[in-house]
Every structure is written in structure tokens, then in C-alpha cells.
Amino acid sequence: MRTEEAIRLVAAARSDDDLFGTDAPAHRYRTLVAALHPDRLGATDDRIRAAATDAFMQVTDRWRAATRGSGIRLGDYRLGRLAYSGDLADLYDVGTDRLLKLPRDPADNDLLAREAHALRTIEERGDPRHLPYVPRLVDSFRHRDAATGAERRINVLAAVPNLHSLEEVRRAYPDGLDGRDAAWMWRRLLVAIGLAHRAGVVHGAVLPRHVLIEPDAHGVVLVDWCFSAEPDTAVPALVPGHEEWYPQEVTTRQPCGPGSDIAMAAGCMTWLMGGRAPRELLAFANGCRHRFLRARPDDAWRLLDELDEVLERLYGPRTFRPFTLNP
């Protein structure tokens, strides 16, 4: 479905049946979201982009309301409300502390399979103390849509309450985040990618939308492992609309490595601090973002020690600093 067609359909719909149809509503919903998602619009006229964004919000809001308590079952799970709409999949509540991740396009099944493999590998090989830094895979299975015949790979993940993305943090602090607040986020992000790297997994998409924080307890969870890869292989895909965030080995489909994640993590943090970034932290980040992978740090644990040294010189001994999203 083309974007303009989707906009017209949303504008004309007077009921949920008009909008989603009655034969295969979930398929219609996924089709509309794929046509209207802001990250998939590319170089689009500003007027069309604004109309598409408004239509996208209407579609997701109405789908949340329409599916709440709908009784739709996928495998052993009954779909609840739409909790999140991600890069390539939608996540639904399916009971206490569980989210079902459903790809909008069956062509992305391989990416959902990558996520399941990555999370299993990290759980099997990773240090148990640090496993809360990544989502826990509860289940992974295939489901065939009776209406369309399409088969989708579905992942079920354990949910953690009160998480907020770095995009939300930046919206709360549009002038930039204090380096002391960015420090604990950076430290914990290095723990998350260090955990994965020791298990033989590169995340491949360390973007602000994939780094979630728990403000009160200073927790961090690195989500969306669909773009993960083994070291010395290519990252399978890029998140549409975020090409500028990736180091060159990813955009040119060259082999990635731990330094790929390290560079993107540094990019997240400098973006988060904006104009408030101290010179010392900018210099540290620049050292993580060298143009060539072989010239970057490749050990997140060792890099964490180096970051701690920079932070101690800059701010003194480490102390707990309360953080709020309502400055």
C-alpha cells in the first residue's frame, strides 16, 4: 500500500471496521503501519510527511483500543493492548510482564530469528550477574495467519516496568544532558554490550531508541537484538532513517566487530549530552568512533575502566546522583 493511499483510507474511515476491515484486521493494521511509519517515509514532501505521521498516530491509537481484550490468540498467547510499535515489529501485552513481538512483514522473520538466537546465546554464555541488561527471551515460535497464509516468527519477551528510551531522555533535556547523568547511562551501556561481546554477539544497532533506562534505580536494558551478528560478519540490516548513526563498516556491509557497538554507544552519549558535553568526554567518545574499525577499542570491559578514570578526573569519586525525566 502506498503512503498516499493509506492516508486517504485513514481519513475516510468512520469505524474500526472501515479502517481495519473484518476478514484480516491484523494484516490490514500491519499494512497501514508499514505505509505510514515515519522512519519509512524517506525523502518525502513535508506536507505528506505531516499527514502520514498524523495518520500513523491515529492507526496505532485505534488499534490499541480495538485490540484491548480482543481475544485474538497467537499460539498459546492471547493478545492484549498494543504496547509499542518498533522498527519492524509490534509488541503486545500478553499477560503479566510479557510482551509478544510480532513482525509486520513476514520478510523480517529472519531478523526475529536472529534476536531469539542472540538472546539465547547471551543467556547461555553470559555472566548471570549482568543478564538484566538485556531482555529475557520467554518463547519463540512460528504462527501462520489463517486469513492470509503468511507465516511469522514471534518472540515473547519478559517486560520490565518503568523503562524509557534515550530518545525520551533527550526530549526531556532538549538542551543536552548533564555529563554526570550521562555517565551512569554510558557505564551501564558498556556493561550491556560487554556482556554480549563476551558471548560472541554484536548488537548491531545501538541507537537511542534501543537503549532503555530505569531512572530511579539507574538501570539500563539494551533491546531489539534483531540486527545482531557474530563478530567478523556483516550486520544484516539498518534501521530505516538512521543510516547516519552507523559506522562505515556497517553501512558498507563489511564485517562488524565489538568496536561497531562501541562506536554507536559513544554516538548515543554525545548526542544525549549535546552542547553540555565536557571536553574530556568528547575526546573519549572520539577515540571510540575512529573511522576504521581496527583503530577503535574492541573490549567494552577495558573501556569501562578507562571511562571510570576519565570520570574520576572530571567529577571526583563516584556517587549516586538521582535522576528524573521531569527536570
Steps between C-alpha positions, in 0.01 A plus 500: 500500500632844408527774763249730329247216473541419870448866595177513300375174653559625855335833428191333351455230768201564726530179699759239591342266245553767232860540606613143569240296312335191645675208327864559600519807725852428629628472143333830406647666808852383414456618141394847613784533750755394238369768263480778760788438742710822522828310465390349167400820323848594375529824302131592506324830451453676839122518452474128430737418787284699744181335374660154516624557856155611611340199329758267659409629847128452427556145378709392800266666751191340345669160478596515867138571589362241255725216617471560874334183622438389140552131567736458201733206566844432356629164611440472874470876545195727502578844354445793731558865424763621256780611731764620250545537127865434419725515196366185337263344752216579738506395864182397678426435864433127548467471874695609802846628406494345150518665158432317173707634209325461165677605176288711268658339191572124477812592302649606835462154655875446471564807713266376774686167484828689543365667812393167649840347424688797645302507824532123548874520437549785747295318764700181453846656484464832683584592857174445695563815704457715190213322321244765614672737253335314209140375455420144604362280224195313632392325179553500124274328247345521154138592437304472175231763434187303409366790292806568286712186535798715603733340754670718757775443755381623840713572806361535851711712733492570871394860559657738752288790633592869501748493212560805280709530184787743455277673245262581786792620711614736227148636458493570874841673478498670157799718590709195583548272798743572783811287456460360851162355403626372166790335684294227671308432180824466303657275762203264504473499122860383484410221743213393272709486184794350688272220619396432139850521355637246748219269386596548134217735402513851348177696552529683168253783570596688816266793443330733752165328441651163595665614825243501780563640847328456834548847654453425871734201528735610219427186302570450128357240262627472142210380283423396141761236417349438156800662329761300690787314339804296589832686498668507158168471316281775354212660691192371311304825469485864603213671681334718233560870546800450731776433249712790628530335842695201370876466459621449144561125525128451566368726224738341247407144612853422614576273798404654833654453842472613863635838390188550289280497811752706695496772234121515494481509880737798502284668236191452716669665795641802318157554341338475843732759656486734202661835570547413868754226429827562687812520284648194671199282422491622141864402460427159650205451263707604199749231586216247487377621161809477282412461135659155476379209711852368562599833658216503756492341845367144481462407867204669673612381845845653465341813355275525806810520720638777279169687515503476879844659505378789285191546717702501823735765364202703385255461790687334786402175677183337367181574696133425436328792327117484489354537152155606384336538159317808630778758533 
